Amino acid sequence: MSYCVASYRCFDEKADFEKKALSIAVGLTVGSWTDLPEAKKAEMDKHLGRVLSVEVHEVDSTNTERYADIRIAYPDINFSADIPALLVTVFGKLSMDGCIRLIDLHVSESFMSRFPGPKFGMHGVRDQLGVSERPLLMSIFKSVIGHDLSGLREQFYNQALGGVDLIKDDEILFENPLTPIGKRVETCMAAAAEAERVTGQKLLYAVNLTGPTSGLVAKAKEAIDAGANALLFNVLAYGFDVLHELSRHPDIRVPIAAHPALAGALYPSPYYGIAASVLLGKLMRLAGADLVLFPSPYGSVVMPREENLAIRDALTTDRLETDYGAPADLRPSFPVPSAGIHPGLVPLILRDFGTDVVVNAGGGIHGHPMGTAAGGRAFRQAIEAALAGIPLQEAASRPDRQELKTAIDLWGSRE
Ligand code: 1AE
């Protein structure tokens, strides 16, 4: 028998947590148990959820509220091997039933075997760019709505000149008459080629794949036919299964960057929702995201550092352990800590993520007083200094690092 195992944290001042765990294990599988005749019990046994552990944490001197960590195993035969069926089984109705949070999820080897994971992953993205070791730099288009193709082209070219490795659309740029996806890709890829002649650097442009679900594959193909070499996708607005369908599609042969829009409705509460490491880590990787954006602990939208590191581990550990000891291989996804990032934060990001990270910024590039291209260069200088272990203030004192100095003077630095 194979099982997927869900871990929950459940808060209650006086509940009998053993009883609660049993009611979840039974309620989300066979529905009722004690009332069944013995013959029926034997027949239903293979469908019955199992309580694996209940760890109760009583109120202590630090006045922590009373809670229990509960682990329940769900038989794979109860649900089809897809993420919607898994999520509805382990946290469908239960997500609305009191103070309960899904804190971890392990899928069985047999479930995992149905998911190829990222088509390119971290190493594939590096191969496409020809950058094997240093952290990558991504820039985000800002102020895109209402601009025509020539406005976008200029912004793209300036971002590319700054030495970024990837440029992504803003997630709020949808299909529109001024910059429709095919024309946008043609325009931006031409600007990328022109910038490459100056910088000698390749880049990926993640164009935002939007519109009704039924048209997404056609839109992706249109973008790829027009020259797109990456896609951006607002995964949570559509669902993990839509990402899975796109990433496994044989005609979609470009990396997919997963945007976390809407994630804040699901992960931040300690009492409800789904832990960030599951939502933006394990499930994104399982569903095939090559790069995953999420808030960092340091910028304008923050998440606790330990949650950030848990996302990192879920995206990058070499072998994702399944619950029954069987390791399964999925390519690692690139972590992309984001939101309000400026060059002065680079040392902290590299301390947490090492070199396998994409440093990502919108305002921190376009808002540079010397212009967008200088904004990119300031980041590249910060990355170079942090890799060499040189404090940013010291690195910025070199005359050829005016861009970094200007950025630090404006936004400060944290080491
Ligand atoms: C967590 C997502 C960040 C994002 O998509 C975005 O657009 C950030 O922009 P800045 O860097 O905060 O300007």
PDB file of C-alpha atoms in Angstrom, residues 18-248:
ATOM      1  CA  GLU A  18      -6.037  12.134  19.506  1.00  0.00           C
ATOM      2  CA  LYS A  19      -9.756  12.134  18.853  1.00  0.00           C
ATOM      3  CA  LYS A  20      -9.462  15.057  16.447  1.00  0.00           C
ATOM      4  CA  ALA A  21      -6.710  13.257  14.488  1.00  0.00           C
ATOM      5  CA  LEU A  22      -8.807  10.118  14.219  1.00  0.00           C
ATOM      6  CA  SER A  23     -11.803  12.099  13.062  1.00  0.00           C
ATOM      7  CA  ILE A  24      -9.678  13.661  10.288  1.00  0.00           C
ATOM      8  CA  ALA A  25      -8.182  10.326   9.231  1.00  0.00           C
ATOM      9  CA  VAL A  26     -11.599   8.694   9.056  1.00  0.00           C
ATOM     10  CA  GLY A  27     -13.630  11.716   7.941  1.00  0.00           C
ATOM     11  CA  LEU A  28     -11.430  12.465   4.930  1.00  0.00           C
ATOM     12  CA  THR A  29     -11.281   8.864   3.786  1.00  0.00           C
ATOM     13  CA  VAL A  30     -14.022   6.322   4.533  1.00  0.00           C
ATOM     14  CA  GLY A  31     -16.363   8.868   6.146  1.00  0.00           C
ATOM     15  CA  SER A  32     -17.539   6.772   9.066  1.00  0.00           C
ATOM     16  CA  TRP A  33     -16.004   3.758  10.695  1.00  0.00           C
ATOM     17  CA  THR A  34     -17.396   2.761  14.071  1.00  0.00           C
ATOM     18  CA  ASP A  35     -20.917   2.270  12.735  1.00  0.00           C
ATOM     19  CA  LEU A  36     -19.801  -0.124   9.999  1.00  0.00           C
ATOM     20  CA  PRO A  37     -20.416  -3.870  10.261  1.00  0.00           C
ATOM     21  CA  GLU A  38     -17.189  -5.925  10.618  1.00  0.00           C
ATOM     22  CA  ALA A  39     -17.350  -7.277   7.048  1.00  0.00           C
ATOM     23  CA  LYS A  40     -17.625  -3.769   5.666  1.00  0.00           C
ATOM     24  CA  LYS A  41     -14.738  -2.621   7.879  1.00  0.00           C
ATOM     25  CA  ALA A  42     -12.469  -5.268   6.370  1.00  0.00           C
ATOM     26  CA  GLU A  43     -13.509  -4.175   2.887  1.00  0.00           C
ATOM     27  CA  MET A  44     -12.908  -0.478   3.650  1.00  0.00           C
ATOM     28  CA  ASP A  45      -9.647  -0.957   5.520  1.00  0.00           C
ATOM     29  CA  LYS A  46      -7.466  -0.275   2.463  1.00  0.00           C
ATOM     30  CA  HIS A  47      -9.168   3.122   2.070  1.00  0.00           C
ATOM     31  CA  LEU A  48      -8.878   4.173   5.718  1.00  0.00           C
ATOM     32  CA  GLY A  49      -6.578   7.097   6.637  1.00  0.00           C
ATOM     33  CA  ARG A  50      -3.989   6.320   9.352  1.00  0.00           C
ATOM     34  CA  VAL A  51      -2.972   8.573  12.203  1.00  0.00           C
ATOM     35  CA  LEU A  52       0.834   8.364  12.253  1.00  0.00           C
ATOM     36  CA  SER A  53       1.536  10.697  15.154  1.00  0.00           C
ATOM     37  CA  VAL A  54       0.004  13.287  17.458  1.00  0.00           C
ATOM     38  CA  GLU A  55       2.393  15.586  19.350  1.00  0.00           C
ATOM     39  CA  VAL A  56       0.611  17.808  21.820  1.00  0.00           C
ATOM     40  CA  HIS A  57       2.240  21.072  22.937  1.00  0.00           C
ATOM     41  CA  GLU A  58       0.605  22.308  26.128  1.00  0.00           C
ATOM     42  CA  VAL A  59       0.616  25.968  27.182  1.00  0.00           C
ATOM     43  CA  ASP A  60       4.054  26.580  28.683  1.00  0.00           C
ATOM     44  CA  SER A  61       5.862  29.307  30.618  1.00  0.00           C
ATOM     45  CA  THR A  62       6.234  31.290  27.363  1.00  0.00           C
ATOM     46  CA  ASN A  63       2.443  31.190  27.142  1.00  0.00           C
ATOM     47  CA  THR A  64       2.475  29.573  23.743  1.00  0.00           C
ATOM     48  CA  GLU A  65      -1.036  28.564  22.800  1.00  0.00           C
ATOM     49  CA  ARG A  66      -1.981  24.905  23.027  1.00  0.00           C
ATOM     50  CA  TYR A  67      -1.567  23.042  19.765  1.00  0.00           C
ATOM     51  CA  ALA A  68      -0.823  19.632  18.308  1.00  0.00           C
ATOM     52  CA  ASP A  69       1.192  18.516  15.299  1.00  0.00           C
ATOM     53  CA  ILE A  70      -0.693  15.700  13.638  1.00  0.00           C
ATOM     54  CA  ARG A  71       0.497  13.438  10.810  1.00  0.00           C
ATOM     55  CA  ILE A  72      -1.969  11.463   8.761  1.00  0.00           C
ATOM     56  CA  ALA A  73      -1.338   9.006   5.937  1.00  0.00           C
ATOM     57  CA  TYR A  74      -3.863   8.902   3.099  1.00  0.00           C
ATOM     58  CA  PRO A  75      -4.005   5.803   0.864  1.00  0.00           C
ATOM     59  CA  ASP A  76      -3.101   6.637  -2.737  1.00  0.00           C
ATOM     60  CA  ILE A  77      -5.928   4.443  -3.983  1.00  0.00           C
ATOM     61  CA  ASN A  78      -8.417   7.028  -2.659  1.00  0.00           C
ATOM     62  CA  PHE A  79      -7.456   9.732  -5.143  1.00  0.00           C
ATOM     63  CA  SER A  80      -6.302  10.106  -8.720  1.00  0.00           C
ATOM     64  CA  ALA A  81      -2.625  10.979  -9.213  1.00  0.00           C
ATOM     65  CA  ASP A  82      -3.064  14.715  -9.692  1.00  0.00           C
ATOM     66  CA  ILE A  83      -2.499  17.733  -7.447  1.00  0.00           C
ATOM     67  CA  PRO A  84      -6.164  18.852  -7.272  1.00  0.00           C
ATOM     68  CA  ALA A  85      -7.260  15.417  -6.019  1.00  0.00           C
ATOM     69  CA  LEU A  86      -4.384  15.303  -3.528  1.00  0.00           C
ATOM     70  CA  LEU A  87      -5.133  18.771  -2.133  1.00  0.00           C
ATOM     71  CA  VAL A  88      -8.877  18.239  -1.881  1.00  0.00           C
ATOM     72  CA  THR A  89      -8.254  14.964  -0.051  1.00  0.00           C
ATOM     73  CA  VAL A  90      -5.742  16.217   2.487  1.00  0.00           C
ATOM     74  CA  PHE A  91      -6.962  19.785   2.995  1.00  0.00           C
ATOM     75  CA  GLY A  92     -10.222  20.347   1.160  1.00  0.00           C
ATOM     76  CA  LYS A  93     -13.070  20.644   3.651  1.00  0.00           C
ATOM     77  CA  LEU A  94     -10.575  20.398   6.501  1.00  0.00           C
ATOM     78  CA  SER A  95      -9.050  23.785   5.600  1.00  0.00           C
ATOM     79  CA  MET A  96     -12.301  25.407   6.765  1.00  0.00           C
ATOM     80  CA  ASP A  97     -12.643  23.425   9.980  1.00  0.00           C
ATOM     81  CA  GLY A  98     -11.189  25.537  12.805  1.00  0.00           C
ATOM     82  CA  CYS A  99      -7.605  26.608  13.489  1.00  0.00           C
ATOM     83  CA  ILE A 100      -5.751  24.119  11.343  1.00  0.00           C
ATOM     84  CA  ARG A 101      -2.839  24.596   8.980  1.00  0.00           C
ATOM     85  CA  LEU A 102      -1.213  22.241   6.488  1.00  0.00           C
ATOM     86  CA  ILE A 103       2.460  22.449   7.447  1.00  0.00           C
ATOM     87  CA  ASP A 104       3.987  19.699   5.323  1.00  0.00           C
ATOM     88  CA  LEU A 105       3.110  17.231   2.617  1.00  0.00           C
ATOM     89  CA  HIS A 106       5.007  14.131   1.494  1.00  0.00           C
ATOM     90  CA  VAL A 107       3.852  12.299  -1.567  1.00  0.00           C
ATOM     91  CA  SER A 108       4.441   8.628  -2.203  1.00  0.00           C
ATOM     92  CA  GLU A 109       6.916   7.346  -4.744  1.00  0.00           C
ATOM     93  CA  SER A 110       4.079   6.149  -6.929  1.00  0.00           C
ATOM     94  CA  PHE A 111       2.361   9.576  -6.853  1.00  0.00           C
ATOM     95  CA  MET A 112       5.666  11.344  -7.510  1.00  0.00           C
ATOM     96  CA  SER A 113       6.398   9.083 -10.476  1.00  0.00           C
ATOM     97  CA  ARG A 114       3.547  10.746 -12.397  1.00  0.00           C
ATOM     98  CA  PHE A 115       5.269  14.128 -12.219  1.00  0.00           C
ATOM     99  CA  PRO A 116       8.320  14.856 -14.349  1.00  0.00           C
ATOM    100  CA  GLY A 117       8.868  18.141 -12.468  1.00  0.00           C
ATOM    101  CA  PRO A 118      10.666  21.091 -14.053  1.00  0.00           C
ATOM    102  CA  LYS A 119      11.604  20.469 -17.696  1.00  0.00           C
ATOM    103  CA  PHE A 120      14.768  22.573 -17.367  1.00  0.00           C
ATOM    104  CA  GLY A 121      15.186  23.431 -13.700  1.00  0.00           C
ATOM    105  CA  MET A 122      18.060  25.376 -12.260  1.00  0.00           C
ATOM    106  CA  HIS A 123      20.787  23.695 -14.307  1.00  0.00           C
ATOM    107  CA  GLY A 124      18.819  23.887 -17.556  1.00  0.00           C
ATOM    108  CA  VAL A 125      18.291  27.624 -17.080  1.00  0.00           C
ATOM    109  CA  ARG A 126      22.017  28.064 -16.393  1.00  0.00           C
ATOM    110  CA  ASP A 127      22.859  26.045 -19.521  1.00  0.00           C
ATOM    111  CA  GLN A 128      20.629  28.232 -21.676  1.00  0.00           C
ATOM    112  CA  LEU A 129      22.331  31.360 -20.378  1.00  0.00           C
ATOM    113  CA  GLY A 130      25.835  29.903 -20.364  1.00  0.00           C
ATOM    114  CA  VAL A 131      26.323  30.982 -16.728  1.00  0.00           C
ATOM    115  CA  SER A 132      27.386  28.084 -14.584  1.00  0.00           C
ATOM    116  CA  GLU A 133      28.327  29.524 -11.216  1.00  0.00           C
ATOM    117  CA  ARG A 134      27.393  33.018 -10.154  1.00  0.00           C
ATOM    118  CA  PRO A 135      23.936  34.033  -8.914  1.00  0.00           C
ATOM    119  CA  LEU A 136      21.708  35.193 -11.757  1.00  0.00           C
ATOM    120  CA  LEU A 137      20.107  38.631 -11.962  1.00  0.00           C
ATOM    121  CA  MET A 138      16.520  39.172 -13.066  1.00  0.00           C
ATOM    122  CA  SER A 139      14.872  42.487 -13.843  1.00  0.00           C
ATOM    123  CA  ILE A 140      11.143  43.183 -13.799  1.00  0.00           C
ATOM    124  CA  PHE A 141       9.408  45.448 -16.269  1.00  0.00           C
ATOM    125  CA  LYS A 142       7.739  48.283 -14.388  1.00  0.00           C
ATOM    126  CA  SER A 143       5.092  50.646 -15.699  1.00  0.00           C
ATOM    127  CA  VAL A 144       3.907  48.568 -18.614  1.00  0.00           C
ATOM    128  CA  ILE A 145       0.170  49.202 -18.700  1.00  0.00           C
ATOM    129  CA  GLY A 146      -0.761  51.834 -21.275  1.00  0.00           C
ATOM    130  CA  HIS A 147       2.639  51.664 -22.995  1.00  0.00           C
ATOM    131  CA  ASP A 148       2.934  50.742 -26.643  1.00  0.00           C
ATOM    132  CA  LEU A 149       5.544  48.501 -28.223  1.00  0.00           C
ATOM    133  CA  SER A 150       8.122  51.235 -28.665  1.00  0.00           C
ATOM    134  CA  GLY A 151       7.817  52.193 -24.956  1.00  0.00           C
ATOM    135  CA  LEU A 152       8.307  48.589 -23.950  1.00  0.00           C
ATOM    136  CA  ARG A 153      11.204  48.167 -26.340  1.00  0.00           C
ATOM    137  CA  GLU A 154      13.076  51.071 -24.790  1.00  0.00           C
ATOM    138  CA  GLN A 155      12.535  49.743 -21.262  1.00  0.00           C
ATOM    139  CA  PHE A 156      13.619  46.271 -22.329  1.00  0.00           C
ATOM    140  CA  TYR A 157      16.772  47.500 -24.034  1.00  0.00           C
ATOM    141  CA  ASN A 158      17.833  49.548 -21.018  1.00  0.00           C
ATOM    142  CA  GLN A 159      17.276  46.614 -18.663  1.00  0.00           C
ATOM    143  CA  ALA A 160      19.286  44.349 -20.953  1.00  0.00           C
ATOM    144  CA  LEU A 161      22.156  46.844 -21.200  1.00  0.00           C
ATOM    145  CA  GLY A 162      22.549  46.687 -17.417  1.00  0.00           C
ATOM    146  CA  GLY A 163      23.737  43.078 -17.639  1.00  0.00           C
ATOM    147  CA  VAL A 164      20.686  41.212 -16.341  1.00  0.00           C
ATOM    148  CA  ASP A 165      20.289  37.515 -17.159  1.00  0.00           C
ATOM    149  CA  LEU A 166      16.519  37.438 -17.232  1.00  0.00           C
ATOM    150  CA  ILE A 167      13.797  40.017 -17.760  1.00  0.00           C
ATOM    151  CA  LYS A 168      10.262  39.246 -16.723  1.00  0.00           C
ATOM    152  CA  ASP A 169       6.990  40.934 -17.558  1.00  0.00           C
ATOM    153  CA  ASP A 170       5.161  42.483 -14.682  1.00  0.00           C
ATOM    154  CA  GLU A 171       2.537  39.952 -13.575  1.00  0.00           C
ATOM    155  CA  ILE A 172      -0.200  42.545 -14.103  1.00  0.00           C
ATOM    156  CA  LEU A 173       0.505  42.862 -17.817  1.00  0.00           C
ATOM    157  CA  PHE A 174      -2.216  40.837 -19.505  1.00  0.00           C
ATOM    158  CA  GLU A 175      -3.126  40.277 -23.123  1.00  0.00           C
ATOM    159  CA  ASN A 176      -3.946  43.759 -24.458  1.00  0.00           C
ATOM    160  CA  PRO A 177      -4.301  45.551 -27.782  1.00  0.00           C
ATOM    161  CA  LEU A 178      -1.226  47.798 -27.347  1.00  0.00           C
ATOM    162  CA  THR A 179       1.298  45.031 -26.661  1.00  0.00           C
ATOM    163  CA  PRO A 180      -0.225  41.659 -27.664  1.00  0.00           C
ATOM    164  CA  ILE A 181       1.921  38.678 -26.692  1.00  0.00           C
ATOM    165  CA  GLY A 182       3.289  37.784 -30.155  1.00  0.00           C
ATOM    166  CA  LYS A 183       4.271  41.333 -31.047  1.00  0.00           C
ATOM    167  CA  ARG A 184       5.633  41.938 -27.543  1.00  0.00           C
ATOM    168  CA  VAL A 185       7.896  38.919 -27.800  1.00  0.00           C
ATOM    169  CA  GLU A 186       9.145  39.867 -31.289  1.00  0.00           C
ATOM    170  CA  THR A 187       9.887  43.411 -30.156  1.00  0.00           C
ATOM    171  CA  CYS A 188      11.613  42.430 -26.931  1.00  0.00           C
ATOM    172  CA  MET A 189      13.647  39.604 -28.448  1.00  0.00           C
ATOM    173  CA  ALA A 190      14.901  41.989 -31.147  1.00  0.00           C
ATOM    174  CA  ALA A 191      15.954  44.395 -28.368  1.00  0.00           C
ATOM    175  CA  ALA A 192      17.630  41.458 -26.572  1.00  0.00           C
ATOM    176  CA  ALA A 193      19.652  40.621 -29.694  1.00  0.00           C
ATOM    177  CA  GLU A 194      20.692  44.261 -30.081  1.00  0.00           C
ATOM    178  CA  ALA A 195      21.759  44.487 -26.423  1.00  0.00           C
ATOM    179  CA  GLU A 196      23.658  41.197 -26.711  1.00  0.00           C
ATOM    180  CA  ARG A 197      25.826  42.772 -29.413  1.00  0.00           C
ATOM    181  CA  VAL A 198      26.843  45.356 -26.800  1.00  0.00           C
ATOM    182  CA  THR A 199      27.031  43.251 -23.629  1.00  0.00           C
ATOM    183  CA  GLY A 200      27.950  39.874 -25.124  1.00  0.00           C
ATOM    184  CA  GLN A 201      25.386  38.431 -22.763  1.00  0.00           C
ATOM    185  CA  LYS A 202      22.435  36.148 -23.473  1.00  0.00           C
ATOM    186  CA  LEU A 203      19.173  36.669 -21.667  1.00  0.00           C
ATOM    187  CA  LEU A 204      15.821  35.037 -21.129  1.00  0.00           C
ATOM    188  CA  TYR A 205      12.613  37.028 -21.444  1.00  0.00           C
ATOM    189  CA  ALA A 206       9.750  35.576 -19.385  1.00  0.00           C
ATOM    190  CA  VAL A 207       6.627  36.831 -21.112  1.00  0.00           C
ATOM    191  CA  ASN A 208       3.432  36.751 -19.049  1.00  0.00           C
ATOM    192  CA  LEU A 209       1.154  33.928 -20.190  1.00  0.00           C
ATOM    193  CA  THR A 210      -2.400  35.067 -19.445  1.00  0.00           C
ATOM    194  CA  GLY A 211      -6.021  34.640 -20.508  1.00  0.00           C
ATOM    195  CA  PRO A 212      -8.617  31.881 -20.174  1.00  0.00           C
ATOM    196  CA  THR A 213      -7.216  28.441 -19.272  1.00  0.00           C
ATOM    197  CA  SER A 214      -8.587  26.851 -22.457  1.00  0.00           C
ATOM    198  CA  GLY A 215      -6.410  29.155 -24.569  1.00  0.00           C
ATOM    199  CA  LEU A 216      -3.147  28.980 -22.613  1.00  0.00           C
ATOM    200  CA  VAL A 217      -1.374  26.295 -24.618  1.00  0.00           C
ATOM    201  CA  ALA A 218      -2.204  28.091 -27.880  1.00  0.00           C
ATOM    202  CA  LYS A 219      -0.977  31.397 -26.406  1.00  0.00           C
ATOM    203  CA  ALA A 220       2.225  29.751 -25.178  1.00  0.00           C
ATOM    204  CA  LYS A 221       2.844  28.298 -28.654  1.00  0.00           C
ATOM    205  CA  GLU A 222       2.154  31.691 -30.234  1.00  0.00           C
ATOM    206  CA  ALA A 223       4.724  33.270 -27.909  1.00  0.00           C
ATOM    207  CA  ILE A 224       7.280  30.522 -28.564  1.00  0.00           C
ATOM    208  CA  ASP A 225       6.740  30.770 -32.346  1.00  0.00           C
ATOM    209  CA  ALA A 226       7.389  34.504 -32.027  1.00  0.00           C
ATOM    210  CA  GLY A 227      10.716  33.742 -30.300  1.00  0.00           C
ATOM    211  CA  ALA A 228       9.855  33.604 -26.578  1.00  0.00           C
ATOM    212  CA  ASN A 229      12.556  31.801 -24.616  1.00  0.00           C
ATOM    213  CA  ALA A 230      10.740  31.750 -21.235  1.00  0.00           C
ATOM    214  CA  LEU A 231       7.244  32.183 -19.784  1.00  0.00           C
ATOM    215  CA  LEU A 232       5.915  33.821 -16.632  1.00  0.00           C
ATOM    216  CA  PHE A 233       2.801  32.246 -15.120  1.00  0.00           C
ATOM    217  CA  ASN A 234       0.516  33.348 -12.262  1.00  0.00           C
ATOM    218  CA  VAL A 235       0.176  29.800 -10.966  1.00  0.00           C
ATOM    219  CA  LEU A 236      -2.132  30.257  -7.991  1.00  0.00           C
ATOM    220  CA  ALA A 237      -4.765  32.174  -9.944  1.00  0.00           C
ATOM    221  CA  TYR A 238      -5.088  29.130 -12.222  1.00  0.00           C
ATOM    222  CA  GLY A 239      -4.115  26.191  -9.997  1.00  0.00           C
ATOM    223  CA  PHE A 240      -1.121  23.864  -9.804  1.00  0.00           C
ATOM    224  CA  ASP A 241      -2.601  21.461 -12.309  1.00  0.00           C
ATOM    225  CA  VAL A 242      -2.588  24.118 -15.015  1.00  0.00           C
ATOM    226  CA  LEU A 243       1.127  24.695 -14.415  1.00  0.00           C
ATOM    227  CA  HIS A 244       1.635  20.926 -14.553  1.00  0.00           C
ATOM    228  CA  GLU A 245      -0.177  20.698 -17.908  1.00  0.00           C
ATOM    229  CA  LEU A 246       1.918  23.528 -19.347  1.00  0.00           C
ATOM    230  CA  SER A 247       5.253  22.288 -18.050  1.00  0.00           C
ATOM    231  CA  ARG A 248       4.752  18.730 -19.313  1.00  0.00           C
TER     232      ARG A 248
END
